[in-house]
Amino acid sequence: MNLTNRRKMVGEKLLKLRACIEDWATINGYENIGNWSERKNSEGEVVWRKSHWEWVDDMYGVIINGYEFSWDKDHYKELNRLWKKYQMDITIVKPDNANFDADWQQLQQMEWEDD
């Protein structure tokens, strides 16, 4: 698989994972989305966090903006773990989320160049 096709495929999967997390959060509360990274103060209170949704959205931005990426198998295993964590039997976001459809169409219409 060439890098162009891989970039598009990863972008589609990240977009689906982002929507999956949004569906889960609609049912379980956005405040209950897990953290990819967090910083605590000396009292143990979280003072900064990056949620799983934000982490996935950042990676999606890397893909669609054409930045270089070279993720190893552990990275993809983590994405699979997140998919399993947030996957539900119902879909809420699509087709109701206008952002999903717009982002999906953008991915399909982009001119993907080999790096």
CSV table of C-alpha atoms in Angstrom, one decimal:
chain,number,residue,atom,x,y,z
A,1,MET,CA,0.0,0.0,0.0
A,2,ASN,CA,1.5,3.3,-0.9
A,3,LEU,CA,1.7,6.2,1.5
A,4,THR,CA,-1.1,8.1,-0.2
A,5,ASN,CA,-3.7,5.3,0.2
A,6,ARG,CA,-2.4,4.7,3.8
A,7,ARG,CA,-2.8,8.3,4.7
A,8,LYS,CA,-6.4,8.4,3.4
A,9,MET,CA,-7.2,5.0,5.1
A,10,VAL,CA,-5.8,6.2,8.5
A,11,GLY,CA,-7.7,9.5,8.1
A,12,GLU,CA,-11.0,7.6,7.6
A,13,LYS,CA,-10.4,5.3,10.6
A,14,LEU,CA,-9.5,8.3,12.8
A,15,LEU,CA,-12.6,10.1,11.8
A,16,LYS,CA,-14.7,7.0,12.6
A,17,LEU,CA,-13.0,6.6,16.0
A,18,ARG,CA,-13.6,10.3,16.8
A,19,ALA,CA,-17.3,9.8,16.0
A,20,CYS,CA,-17.3,6.7,18.1
A,21,ILE,CA,-16.0,8.6,21.1
A,22,GLU,CA,-18.6,11.3,20.5
A,23,ASP,CA,-21.4,8.7,20.5
A,24,TRP,CA,-20.0,7.2,23.7
A,25,ALA,CA,-19.8,10.6,25.3
A,26,THR,CA,-23.3,11.5,24.3
A,27,ILE,CA,-24.6,8.6,26.4
A,28,ASN,CA,-22.0,8.5,29.2
A,29,GLY,CA,-21.1,12.2,29.5
A,30,TYR,CA,-18.3,14.1,27.9
A,31,GLU,CA,-16.7,14.6,31.3
A,32,ASN,CA,-16.2,10.9,31.4
A,33,ILE,CA,-14.0,10.6,28.3
A,34,GLY,CA,-10.7,9.2,29.4
A,35,ASN,CA,-7.5,11.2,29.3
A,36,TRP,CA,-4.7,10.5,27.0
A,37,SER,CA,-2.4,12.6,29.1
A,38,GLU,CA,-2.8,14.7,32.3
A,39,ARG,CA,-0.8,16.8,34.7
A,40,LYS,CA,-1.5,17.0,38.4
A,41,ASN,CA,-0.5,19.6,41.0
A,42,SER,CA,1.1,18.8,44.3
A,43,GLU,CA,-2.3,18.0,45.8
A,44,GLY,CA,-3.0,15.5,43.1
A,45,GLU,CA,-5.6,17.5,41.3
A,46,VAL,CA,-5.6,17.4,37.5
A,47,VAL,CA,-4.6,20.9,36.3
A,48,TRP,CA,-4.2,20.0,32.6
A,49,ARG,CA,-5.5,17.1,30.5
A,50,LYS,CA,-5.7,16.0,26.9
A,51,SER,CA,-8.7,13.7,26.4
A,52,HIS,CA,-8.8,10.7,24.1
A,53,TRP,CA,-11.1,12.7,21.8
A,54,GLU,CA,-8.5,15.5,21.6
A,55,TRP,CA,-5.7,13.1,21.0
A,56,VAL,CA,-7.6,11.4,18.1
A,57,ASP,CA,-8.6,14.8,16.7
A,58,ASP,CA,-5.0,16.0,16.8
A,59,MET,CA,-3.9,12.9,14.8
A,60,TYR,CA,-6.7,13.5,12.3
A,61,GLY,CA,-5.3,17.0,11.8
A,62,VAL,CA,-1.8,15.5,11.1
A,63,ILE,CA,-3.3,13.3,8.4
A,64,ILE,CA,-5.4,15.9,6.6
A,65,ASN,CA,-2.9,18.6,6.8
A,66,GLY,CA,-0.2,16.5,5.2
A,67,TYR,CA,2.3,16.4,8.0
A,68,GLU,CA,4.7,13.5,8.2
A,69,PHE,CA,3.7,10.6,10.4
A,70,SER,CA,5.3,7.3,11.2
A,71,TRP,CA,3.4,5.5,13.8
A,72,ASP,CA,4.6,2.1,15.0
A,73,LYS,CA,2.5,-0.9,15.8
A,74,ASP,CA,2.1,0.1,19.5
A,75,HIS,CA,0.4,3.3,18.2
A,76,TYR,CA,-2.1,1.4,16.2
A,77,LYS,CA,-2.6,-1.0,19.1
A,78,GLU,CA,-3.6,2.0,21.2
A,79,LEU,CA,-6.0,3.2,18.6
A,80,ASN,CA,-7.6,-0.3,18.5
A,81,ARG,CA,-7.8,-0.3,22.4
A,82,LEU,CA,-9.6,3.0,22.2
A,83,TRP,CA,-12.0,1.7,19.5
A,84,LYS,CA,-12.9,-1.3,21.8
A,85,LYS,CA,-13.3,1.0,24.8
A,86,TYR,CA,-15.7,3.5,23.1
A,87,GLN,CA,-17.5,1.2,20.6
A,88,MET,CA,-21.2,0.9,21.2
A,89,ASP,CA,-24.0,-1.0,19.4
A,90,ILE,CA,-25.9,2.3,18.6
A,91,THR,CA,-24.8,5.2,16.4
A,92,ILE,CA,-25.8,8.6,17.5
A,93,VAL,CA,-23.4,11.0,15.7
A,94,LYS,CA,-23.8,9.8,12.1
A,95,PRO,CA,-25.9,11.0,10.4
A,96,ASP,CA,-26.9,13.7,12.9
A,97,ASN,CA,-23.4,15.2,13.2
A,98,ALA,CA,-22.9,17.6,10.4
A,99,ASN,CA,-19.2,17.7,11.1
A,100,PHE,CA,-18.8,14.0,10.4
A,101,ASP,CA,-20.4,14.2,7.0
A,102,ALA,CA,-18.4,17.3,6.1
A,103,ASP,CA,-15.1,15.9,7.2
A,104,TRP,CA,-15.9,12.5,5.5
A,105,GLN,CA,-16.6,14.3,2.2
A,106,GLN,CA,-13.5,16.4,2.6
A,107,LEU,CA,-11.4,13.2,3.0
A,108,GLN,CA,-13.0,11.7,-0.1
A,109,GLN,CA,-12.4,14.8,-2.3
A,110,MET,CA,-8.8,15.6,-1.2
A,111,GLU,CA,-6.0,15.2,-3.7
A,112,TRP,CA,-3.7,12.8,-1.9
A,113,GLU,CA,-0.1,13.2,-2.9
A,114,ASP,CA,2.7,10.7,-2.3
A,115,ASP,CA,5.3,11.9,0.2
